[in-house]
PDB file of C-alpha atoms and ligand atoms in Angstrom:
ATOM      1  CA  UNK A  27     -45.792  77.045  19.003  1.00  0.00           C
ATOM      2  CA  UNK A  28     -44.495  73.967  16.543  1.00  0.00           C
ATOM      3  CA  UNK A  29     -42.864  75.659  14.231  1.00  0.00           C
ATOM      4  CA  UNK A  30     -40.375  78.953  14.544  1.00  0.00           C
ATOM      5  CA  UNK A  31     -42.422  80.156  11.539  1.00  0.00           C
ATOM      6  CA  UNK A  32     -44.627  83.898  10.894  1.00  0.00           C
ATOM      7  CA  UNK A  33     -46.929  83.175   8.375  1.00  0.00           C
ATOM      8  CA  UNK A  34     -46.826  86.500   5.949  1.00  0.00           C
ATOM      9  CA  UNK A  35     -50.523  87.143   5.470  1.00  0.00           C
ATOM     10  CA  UNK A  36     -50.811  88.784   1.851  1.00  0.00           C
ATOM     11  CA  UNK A  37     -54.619  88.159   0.686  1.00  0.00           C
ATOM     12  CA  UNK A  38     -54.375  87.775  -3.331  1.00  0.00           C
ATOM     13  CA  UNK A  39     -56.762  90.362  -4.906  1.00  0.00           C
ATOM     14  CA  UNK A  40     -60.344  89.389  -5.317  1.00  0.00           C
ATOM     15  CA  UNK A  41     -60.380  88.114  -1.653  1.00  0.00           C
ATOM     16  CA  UNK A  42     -62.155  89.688   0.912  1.00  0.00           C
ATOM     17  CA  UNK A  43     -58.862  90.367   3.079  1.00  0.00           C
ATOM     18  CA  UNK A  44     -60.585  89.856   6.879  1.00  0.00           C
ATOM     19  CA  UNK A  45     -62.545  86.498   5.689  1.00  0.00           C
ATOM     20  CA  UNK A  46     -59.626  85.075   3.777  1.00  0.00           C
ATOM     21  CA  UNK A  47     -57.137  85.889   6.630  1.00  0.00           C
ATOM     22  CA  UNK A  48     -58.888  84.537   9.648  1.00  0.00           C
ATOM     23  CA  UNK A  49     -60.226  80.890   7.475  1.00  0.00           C
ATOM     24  CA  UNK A  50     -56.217  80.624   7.307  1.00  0.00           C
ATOM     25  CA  UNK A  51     -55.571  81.420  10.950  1.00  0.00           C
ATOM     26  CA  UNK A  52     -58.629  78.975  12.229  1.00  0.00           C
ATOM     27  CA  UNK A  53     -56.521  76.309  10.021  1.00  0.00           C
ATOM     28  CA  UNK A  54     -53.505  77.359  11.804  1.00  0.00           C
ATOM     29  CA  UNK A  55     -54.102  78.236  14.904  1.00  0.00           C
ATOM     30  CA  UNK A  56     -50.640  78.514  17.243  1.00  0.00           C
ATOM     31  CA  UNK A  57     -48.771  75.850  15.217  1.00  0.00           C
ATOM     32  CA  UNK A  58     -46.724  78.689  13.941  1.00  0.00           C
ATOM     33  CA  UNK A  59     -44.935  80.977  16.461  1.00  0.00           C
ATOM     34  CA  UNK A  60     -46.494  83.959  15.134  1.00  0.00           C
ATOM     35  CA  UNK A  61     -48.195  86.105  11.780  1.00  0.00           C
ATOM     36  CA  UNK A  62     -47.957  88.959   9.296  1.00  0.00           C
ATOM     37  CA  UNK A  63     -49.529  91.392   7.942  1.00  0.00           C
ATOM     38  CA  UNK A  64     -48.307  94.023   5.508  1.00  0.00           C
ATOM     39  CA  UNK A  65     -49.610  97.318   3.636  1.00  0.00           C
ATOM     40  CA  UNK A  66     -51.100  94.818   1.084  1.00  0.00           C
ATOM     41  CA  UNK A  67     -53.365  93.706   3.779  1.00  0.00           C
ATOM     42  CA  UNK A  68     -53.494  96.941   5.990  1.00  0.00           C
ATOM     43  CA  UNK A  69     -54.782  98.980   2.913  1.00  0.00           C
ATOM     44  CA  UNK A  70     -57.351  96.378   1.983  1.00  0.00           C
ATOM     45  CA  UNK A  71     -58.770  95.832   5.297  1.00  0.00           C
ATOM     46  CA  UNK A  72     -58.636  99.444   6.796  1.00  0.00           C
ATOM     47  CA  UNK A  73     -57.585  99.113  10.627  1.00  0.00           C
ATOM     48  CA  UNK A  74     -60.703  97.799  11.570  1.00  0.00           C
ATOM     49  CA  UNK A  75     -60.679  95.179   9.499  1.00  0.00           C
ATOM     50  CA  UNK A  76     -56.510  94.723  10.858  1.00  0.00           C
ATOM     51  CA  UNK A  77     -57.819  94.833  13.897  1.00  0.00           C
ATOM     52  CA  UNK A  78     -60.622  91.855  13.601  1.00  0.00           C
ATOM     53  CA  UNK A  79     -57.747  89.466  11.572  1.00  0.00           C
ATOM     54  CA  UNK A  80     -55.663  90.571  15.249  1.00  0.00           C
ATOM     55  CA  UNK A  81     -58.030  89.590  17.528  1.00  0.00           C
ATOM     56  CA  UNK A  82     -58.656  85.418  16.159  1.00  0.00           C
ATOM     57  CA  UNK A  83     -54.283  85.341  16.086  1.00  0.00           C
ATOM     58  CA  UNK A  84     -54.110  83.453  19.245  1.00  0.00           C
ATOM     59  CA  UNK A  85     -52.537  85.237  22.153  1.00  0.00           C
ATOM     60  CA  UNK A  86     -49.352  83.442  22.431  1.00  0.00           C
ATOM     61  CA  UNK A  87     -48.320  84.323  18.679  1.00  0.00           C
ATOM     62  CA  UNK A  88     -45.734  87.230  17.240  1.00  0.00           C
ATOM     63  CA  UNK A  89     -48.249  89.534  15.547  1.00  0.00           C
ATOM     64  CA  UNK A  90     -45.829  91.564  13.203  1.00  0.00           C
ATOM     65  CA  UNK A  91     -47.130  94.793  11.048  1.00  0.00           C
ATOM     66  CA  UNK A  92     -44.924  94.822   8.216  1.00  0.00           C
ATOM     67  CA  UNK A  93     -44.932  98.298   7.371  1.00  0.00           C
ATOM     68  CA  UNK A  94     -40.893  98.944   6.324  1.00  0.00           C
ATOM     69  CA  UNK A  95     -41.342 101.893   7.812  1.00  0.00           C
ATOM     70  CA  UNK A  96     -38.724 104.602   6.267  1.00  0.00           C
ATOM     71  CA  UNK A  97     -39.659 108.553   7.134  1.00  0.00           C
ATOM     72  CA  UNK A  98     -39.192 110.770   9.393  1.00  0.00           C
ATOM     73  CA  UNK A  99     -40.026 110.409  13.363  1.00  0.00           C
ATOM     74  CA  UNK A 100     -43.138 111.706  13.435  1.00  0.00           C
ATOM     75  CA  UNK A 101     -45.075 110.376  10.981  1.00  0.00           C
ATOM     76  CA  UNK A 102     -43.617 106.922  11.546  1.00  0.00           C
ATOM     77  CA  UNK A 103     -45.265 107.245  15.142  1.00  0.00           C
ATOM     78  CA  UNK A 104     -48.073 107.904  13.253  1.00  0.00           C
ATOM     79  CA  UNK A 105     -48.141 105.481  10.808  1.00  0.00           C
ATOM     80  CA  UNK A 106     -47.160 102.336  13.637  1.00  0.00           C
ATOM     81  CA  UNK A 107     -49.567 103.755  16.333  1.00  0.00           C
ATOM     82  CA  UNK A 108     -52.654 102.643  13.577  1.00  0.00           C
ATOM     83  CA  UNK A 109     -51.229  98.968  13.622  1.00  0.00           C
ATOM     84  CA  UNK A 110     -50.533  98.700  17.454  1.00  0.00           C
ATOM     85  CA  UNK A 111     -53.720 100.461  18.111  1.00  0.00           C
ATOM     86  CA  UNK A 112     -54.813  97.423  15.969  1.00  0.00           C
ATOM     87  CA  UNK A 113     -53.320  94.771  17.747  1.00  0.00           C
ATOM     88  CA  UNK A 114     -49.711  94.363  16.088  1.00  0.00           C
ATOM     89  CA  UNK A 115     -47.103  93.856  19.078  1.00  0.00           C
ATOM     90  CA  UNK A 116     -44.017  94.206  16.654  1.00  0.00           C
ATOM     91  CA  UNK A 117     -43.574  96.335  13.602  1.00  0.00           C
ATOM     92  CA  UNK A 118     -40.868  96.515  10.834  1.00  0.00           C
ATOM     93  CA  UNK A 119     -38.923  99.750   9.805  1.00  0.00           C
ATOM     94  CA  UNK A 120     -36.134 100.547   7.145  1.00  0.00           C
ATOM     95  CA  UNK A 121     -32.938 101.597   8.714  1.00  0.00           C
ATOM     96  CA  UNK A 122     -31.894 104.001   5.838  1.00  0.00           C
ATOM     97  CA  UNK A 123     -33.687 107.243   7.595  1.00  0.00           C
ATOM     98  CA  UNK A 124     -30.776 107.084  10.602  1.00  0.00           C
ATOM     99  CA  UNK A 125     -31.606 107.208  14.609  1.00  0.00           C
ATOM    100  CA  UNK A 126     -31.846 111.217  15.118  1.00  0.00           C
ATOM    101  CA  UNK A 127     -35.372 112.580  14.333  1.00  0.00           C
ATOM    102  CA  UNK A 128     -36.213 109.254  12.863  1.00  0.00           C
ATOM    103  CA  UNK A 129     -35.503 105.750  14.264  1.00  0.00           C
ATOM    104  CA  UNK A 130     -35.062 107.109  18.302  1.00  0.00           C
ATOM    105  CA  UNK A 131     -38.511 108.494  17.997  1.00  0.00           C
ATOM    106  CA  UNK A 132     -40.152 105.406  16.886  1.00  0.00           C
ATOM    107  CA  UNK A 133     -38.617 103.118  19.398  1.00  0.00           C
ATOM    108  CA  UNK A 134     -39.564 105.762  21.930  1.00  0.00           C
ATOM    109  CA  UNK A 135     -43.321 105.602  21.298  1.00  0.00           C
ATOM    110  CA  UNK A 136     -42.975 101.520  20.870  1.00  0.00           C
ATOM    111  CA  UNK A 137     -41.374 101.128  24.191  1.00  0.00           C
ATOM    112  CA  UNK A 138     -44.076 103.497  25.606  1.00  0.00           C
ATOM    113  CA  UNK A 139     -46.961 101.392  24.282  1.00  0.00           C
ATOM    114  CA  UNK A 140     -45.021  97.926  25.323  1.00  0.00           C
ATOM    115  CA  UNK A 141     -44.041  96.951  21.225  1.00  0.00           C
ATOM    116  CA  UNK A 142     -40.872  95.714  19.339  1.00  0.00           C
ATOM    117  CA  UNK A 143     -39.278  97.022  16.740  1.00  0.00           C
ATOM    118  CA  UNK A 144     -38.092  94.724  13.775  1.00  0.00           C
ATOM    119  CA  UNK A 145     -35.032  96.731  11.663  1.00  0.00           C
ATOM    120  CA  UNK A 146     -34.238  95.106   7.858  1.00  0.00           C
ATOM    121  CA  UNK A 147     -30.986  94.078   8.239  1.00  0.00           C
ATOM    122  CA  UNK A 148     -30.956  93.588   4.318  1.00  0.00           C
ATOM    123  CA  UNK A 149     -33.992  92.608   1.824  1.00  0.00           C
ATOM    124  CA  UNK A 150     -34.604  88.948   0.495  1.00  0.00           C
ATOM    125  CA  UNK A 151     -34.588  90.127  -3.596  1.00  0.00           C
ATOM    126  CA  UNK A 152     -31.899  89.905  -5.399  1.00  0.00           C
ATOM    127  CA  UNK A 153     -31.439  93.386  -5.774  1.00  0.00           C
ATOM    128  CA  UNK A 154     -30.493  94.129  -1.985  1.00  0.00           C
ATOM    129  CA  UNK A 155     -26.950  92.816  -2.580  1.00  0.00           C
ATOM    130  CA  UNK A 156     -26.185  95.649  -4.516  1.00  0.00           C
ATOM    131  CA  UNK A 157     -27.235  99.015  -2.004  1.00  0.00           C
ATOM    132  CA  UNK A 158     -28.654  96.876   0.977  1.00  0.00           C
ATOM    133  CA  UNK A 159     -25.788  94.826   1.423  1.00  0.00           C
ATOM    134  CA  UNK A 160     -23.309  97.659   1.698  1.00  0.00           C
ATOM    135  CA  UNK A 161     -24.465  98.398   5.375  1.00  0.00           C
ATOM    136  CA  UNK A 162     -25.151  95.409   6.972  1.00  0.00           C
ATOM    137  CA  UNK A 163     -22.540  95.849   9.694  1.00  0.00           C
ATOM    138  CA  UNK A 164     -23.628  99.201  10.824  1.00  0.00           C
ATOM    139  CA  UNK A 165     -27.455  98.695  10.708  1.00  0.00           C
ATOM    140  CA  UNK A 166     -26.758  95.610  13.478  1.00  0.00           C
ATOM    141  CA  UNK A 167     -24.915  97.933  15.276  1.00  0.00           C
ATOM    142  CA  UNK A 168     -27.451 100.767  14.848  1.00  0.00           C
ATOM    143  CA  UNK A 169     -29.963  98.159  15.800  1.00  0.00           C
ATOM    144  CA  UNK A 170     -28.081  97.233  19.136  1.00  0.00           C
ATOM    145  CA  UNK A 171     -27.949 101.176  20.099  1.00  0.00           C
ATOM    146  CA  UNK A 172     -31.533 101.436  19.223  1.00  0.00           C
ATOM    147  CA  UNK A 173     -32.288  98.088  21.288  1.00  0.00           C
ATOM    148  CA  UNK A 174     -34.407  96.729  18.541  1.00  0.00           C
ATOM    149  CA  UNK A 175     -36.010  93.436  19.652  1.00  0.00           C
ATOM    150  CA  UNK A 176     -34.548  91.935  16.255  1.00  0.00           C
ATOM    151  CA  UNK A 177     -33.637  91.845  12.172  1.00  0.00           C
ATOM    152  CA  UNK A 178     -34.942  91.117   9.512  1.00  0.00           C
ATOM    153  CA  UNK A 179     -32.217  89.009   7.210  1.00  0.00           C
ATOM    154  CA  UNK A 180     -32.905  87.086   4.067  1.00  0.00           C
ATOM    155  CA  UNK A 181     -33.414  83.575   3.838  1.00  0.00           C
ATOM    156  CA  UNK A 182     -32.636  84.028   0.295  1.00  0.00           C
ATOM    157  CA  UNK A 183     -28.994  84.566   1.140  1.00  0.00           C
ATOM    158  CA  UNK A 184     -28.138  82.350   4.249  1.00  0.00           C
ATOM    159  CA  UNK A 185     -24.315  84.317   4.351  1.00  0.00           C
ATOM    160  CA  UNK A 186     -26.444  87.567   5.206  1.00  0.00           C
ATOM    161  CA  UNK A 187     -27.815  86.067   7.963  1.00  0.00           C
ATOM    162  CA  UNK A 188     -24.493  84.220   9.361  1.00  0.00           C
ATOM    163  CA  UNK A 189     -23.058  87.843   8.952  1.00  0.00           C
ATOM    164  CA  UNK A 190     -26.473  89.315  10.840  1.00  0.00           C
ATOM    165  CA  UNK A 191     -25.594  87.020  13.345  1.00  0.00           C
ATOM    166  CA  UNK A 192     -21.362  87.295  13.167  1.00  0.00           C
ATOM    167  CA  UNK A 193     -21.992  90.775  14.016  1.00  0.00           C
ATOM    168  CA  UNK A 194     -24.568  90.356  16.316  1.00  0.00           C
ATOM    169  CA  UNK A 195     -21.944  88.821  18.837  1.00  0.00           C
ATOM    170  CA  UNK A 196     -20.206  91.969  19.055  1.00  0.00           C
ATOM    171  CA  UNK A 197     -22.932  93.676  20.338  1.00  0.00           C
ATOM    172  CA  UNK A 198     -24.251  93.545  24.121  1.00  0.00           C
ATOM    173  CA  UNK A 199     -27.585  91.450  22.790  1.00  0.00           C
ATOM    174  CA  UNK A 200     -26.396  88.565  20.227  1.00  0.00           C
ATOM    175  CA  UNK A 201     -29.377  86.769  21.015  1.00  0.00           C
ATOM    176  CA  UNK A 202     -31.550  89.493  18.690  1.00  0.00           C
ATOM    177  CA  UNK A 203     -33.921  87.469  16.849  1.00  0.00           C
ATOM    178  CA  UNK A 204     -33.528  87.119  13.051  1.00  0.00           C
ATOM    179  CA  UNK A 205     -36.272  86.498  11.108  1.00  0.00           C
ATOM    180  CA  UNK A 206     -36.213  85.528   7.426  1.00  0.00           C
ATOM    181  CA  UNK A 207     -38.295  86.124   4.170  1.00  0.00           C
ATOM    182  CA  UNK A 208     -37.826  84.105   1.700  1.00  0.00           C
ATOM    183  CA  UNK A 209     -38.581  80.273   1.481  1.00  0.00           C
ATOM    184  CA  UNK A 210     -41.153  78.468  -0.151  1.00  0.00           C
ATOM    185  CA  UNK A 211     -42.638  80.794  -3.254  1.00  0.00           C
ATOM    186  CA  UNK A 212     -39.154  82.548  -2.829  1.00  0.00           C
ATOM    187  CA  UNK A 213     -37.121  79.347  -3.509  1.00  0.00           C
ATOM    188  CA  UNK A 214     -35.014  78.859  -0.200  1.00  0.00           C
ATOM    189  CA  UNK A 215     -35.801  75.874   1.549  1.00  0.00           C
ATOM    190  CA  UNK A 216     -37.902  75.354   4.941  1.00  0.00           C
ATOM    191  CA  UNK A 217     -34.810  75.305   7.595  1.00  0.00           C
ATOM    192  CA  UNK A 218     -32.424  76.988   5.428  1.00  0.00           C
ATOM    193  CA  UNK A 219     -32.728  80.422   7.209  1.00  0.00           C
ATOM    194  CA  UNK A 220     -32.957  78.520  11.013  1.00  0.00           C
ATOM    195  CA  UNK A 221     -29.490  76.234  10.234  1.00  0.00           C
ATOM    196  CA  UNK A 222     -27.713  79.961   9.478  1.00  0.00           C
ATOM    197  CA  UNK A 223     -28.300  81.370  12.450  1.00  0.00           C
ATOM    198  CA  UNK A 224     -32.455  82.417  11.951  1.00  0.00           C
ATOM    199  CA  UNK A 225     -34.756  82.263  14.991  1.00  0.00           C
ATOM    200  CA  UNK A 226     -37.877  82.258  12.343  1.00  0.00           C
ATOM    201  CA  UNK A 227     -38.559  81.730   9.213  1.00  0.00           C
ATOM    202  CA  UNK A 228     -41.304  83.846   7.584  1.00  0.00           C
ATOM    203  CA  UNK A 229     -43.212  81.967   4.886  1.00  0.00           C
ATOM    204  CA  UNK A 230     -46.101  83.251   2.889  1.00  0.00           C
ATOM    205  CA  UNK A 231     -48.054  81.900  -0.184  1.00  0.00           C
ATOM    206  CA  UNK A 232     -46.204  78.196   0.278  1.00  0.00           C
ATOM    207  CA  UNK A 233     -48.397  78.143   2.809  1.00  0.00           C
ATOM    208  CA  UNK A 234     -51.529  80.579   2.293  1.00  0.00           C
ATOM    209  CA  UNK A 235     -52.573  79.622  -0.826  1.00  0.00           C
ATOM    210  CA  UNK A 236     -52.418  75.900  -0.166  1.00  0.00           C
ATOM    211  CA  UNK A 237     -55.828  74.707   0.435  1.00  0.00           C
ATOM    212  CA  UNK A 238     -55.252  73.258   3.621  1.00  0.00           C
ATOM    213  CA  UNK A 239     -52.640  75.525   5.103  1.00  0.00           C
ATOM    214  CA  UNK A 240     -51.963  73.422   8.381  1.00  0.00           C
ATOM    215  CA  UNK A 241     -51.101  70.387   6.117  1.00  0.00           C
ATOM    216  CA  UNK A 242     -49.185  72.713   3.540  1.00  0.00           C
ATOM    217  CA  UNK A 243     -47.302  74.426   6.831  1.00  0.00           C
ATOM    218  CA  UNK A 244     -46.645  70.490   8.197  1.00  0.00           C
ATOM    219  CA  UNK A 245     -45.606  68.983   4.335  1.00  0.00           C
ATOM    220  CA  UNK A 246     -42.995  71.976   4.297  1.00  0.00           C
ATOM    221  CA  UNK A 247     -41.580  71.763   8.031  1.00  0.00           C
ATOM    222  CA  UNK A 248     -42.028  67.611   9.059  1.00  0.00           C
ATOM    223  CA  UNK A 249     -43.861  66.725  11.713  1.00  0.00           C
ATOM    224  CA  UNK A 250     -42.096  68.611  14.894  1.00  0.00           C
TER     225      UNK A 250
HETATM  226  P1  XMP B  23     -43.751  84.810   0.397  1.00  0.00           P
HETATM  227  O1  XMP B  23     -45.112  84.623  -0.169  1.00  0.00           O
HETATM  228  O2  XMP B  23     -42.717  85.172  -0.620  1.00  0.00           O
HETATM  229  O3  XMP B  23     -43.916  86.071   1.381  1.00  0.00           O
HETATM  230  O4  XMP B  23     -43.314  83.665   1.280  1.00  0.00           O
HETATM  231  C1  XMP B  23     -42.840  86.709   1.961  1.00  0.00           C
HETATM  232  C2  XMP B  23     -43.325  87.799   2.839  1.00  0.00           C
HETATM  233  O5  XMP B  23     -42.217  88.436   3.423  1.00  0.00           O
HETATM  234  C3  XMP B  23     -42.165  89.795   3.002  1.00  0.00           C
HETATM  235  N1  XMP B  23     -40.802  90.009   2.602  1.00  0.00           N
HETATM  236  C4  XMP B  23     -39.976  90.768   3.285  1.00  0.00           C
HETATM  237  N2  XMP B  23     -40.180  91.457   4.395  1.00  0.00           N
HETATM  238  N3  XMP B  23     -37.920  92.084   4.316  1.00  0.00           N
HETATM  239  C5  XMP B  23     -39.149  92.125   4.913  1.00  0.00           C
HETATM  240  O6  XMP B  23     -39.306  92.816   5.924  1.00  0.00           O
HETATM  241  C6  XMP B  23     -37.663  91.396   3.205  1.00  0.00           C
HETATM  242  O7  XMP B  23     -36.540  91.332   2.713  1.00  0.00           O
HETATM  243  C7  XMP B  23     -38.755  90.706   2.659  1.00  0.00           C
HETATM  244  N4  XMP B  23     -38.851  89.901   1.582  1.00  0.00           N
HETATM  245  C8  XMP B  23     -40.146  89.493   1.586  1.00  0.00           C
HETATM  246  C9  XMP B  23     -43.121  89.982   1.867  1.00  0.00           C
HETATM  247  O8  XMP B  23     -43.673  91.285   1.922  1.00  0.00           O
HETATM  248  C10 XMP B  23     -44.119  88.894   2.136  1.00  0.00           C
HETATM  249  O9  XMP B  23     -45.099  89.343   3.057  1.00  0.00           O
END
């Protein structure tokens, strides 16, 4: 791994999903410390096709499903068992839905399959300051009962993340990761997320729709 960067994987329509995600993971190989997909993708593809992009992500990378997961127990088990079935070692959920009959029963079934869960701390548009925002405190806390293997804060609004991480100390693991959404097609700068307190920075179409993604991915973050 170069760079503590997850490359969001979000094929623009009139790609073939599976052919336009692994050309961009051939250019990228493990230079980034891990990738993304989301429902954009996971719809598109179907989890076979999920599970081919999975298997060329080399083995030492993050593979994240980005599902924001937010219903009850159940059917969140159901919906994250078809992305770890596919590969995906650490999926994203809402925190909104609470721990009883929703949050303890998905980290239940990821800790029995050996994945991570990723809680949203707060969301990268501008709109999360207003509901999002309200709760920051007590999702990191809820987070740290859970033992969630990290948050996702905005790199749109570095003070969320200093707060993520503010909080974070409190808590018997500060060193949950933070990743952030939000630089490049976003408008935050590469590093701004990292110098608050980030441990990755997610980045998506800066990179993926650059035709060379390794140079776009290098041009953003210098030469490590
Ligand atoms: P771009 O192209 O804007 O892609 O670099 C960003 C990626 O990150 C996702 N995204 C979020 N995911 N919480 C998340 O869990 C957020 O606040 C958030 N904001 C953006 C987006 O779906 C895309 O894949």
């Amino acid at each position: 791994m170069r760079y503590p960067v997850i490359i969001a994987l979000d094929p623009p329509g009139g790609e073939d999903p599976v052919s336009w995600s692994v050309r961009i993971i051939d250019s990228l190989q493990d230079e980034p410390a891990g990738y993304k997909i989301g429902l954009p993708l996971l719809v598109r593809s179907g989890p076979k096709g999920a599970r081919d992009i999975a298997s060329v992500m080399p083995t030492n990378t993050i593979k994240v499903a980005d599902l924001k997961l937010a219903d009850i127990g159940p059917v969140m088990v159901l919906t994250a068992s078809t992305a770890v079935d596919a590969g995906y070692t650490h999926i994203i959920a809402h925190p909104f839905m609470g721990i009883e009959g929703g949050l303890d029963e998905l980290i239940k079934y990821l800790r029995d399959v050996g994945a991570e869960l990723i809680l949203l701390a707060s969301m990268s548009n501008p709109g999360a300051a207003r509901y999002f925002d309200q709760f920051i405190d007590e999702f990191v806390v809820m987070g740290a009962r859970l033992g969630v293997w990290g948050y996702v804060a905005p790199a749109t609004r570095p003070h969320i993340i200093r707060r993520v991480r503010e909080v974070l100390k409190k808590t018997p693991n500060p060193a949950a990761k933070i990743v952030s959404p939000g630089v490049g097609a976003q408008g935050q700068r590469p590093w701004a997320a990292i110098k608050a307190g980030a441990d990755y920075e997610i980045v998506g179409r800066a990179v993926t729709r650059a035709e060379d993604p390794a140079e776009a991915l290098e041009r953003l973050y210098g030469r490590p």
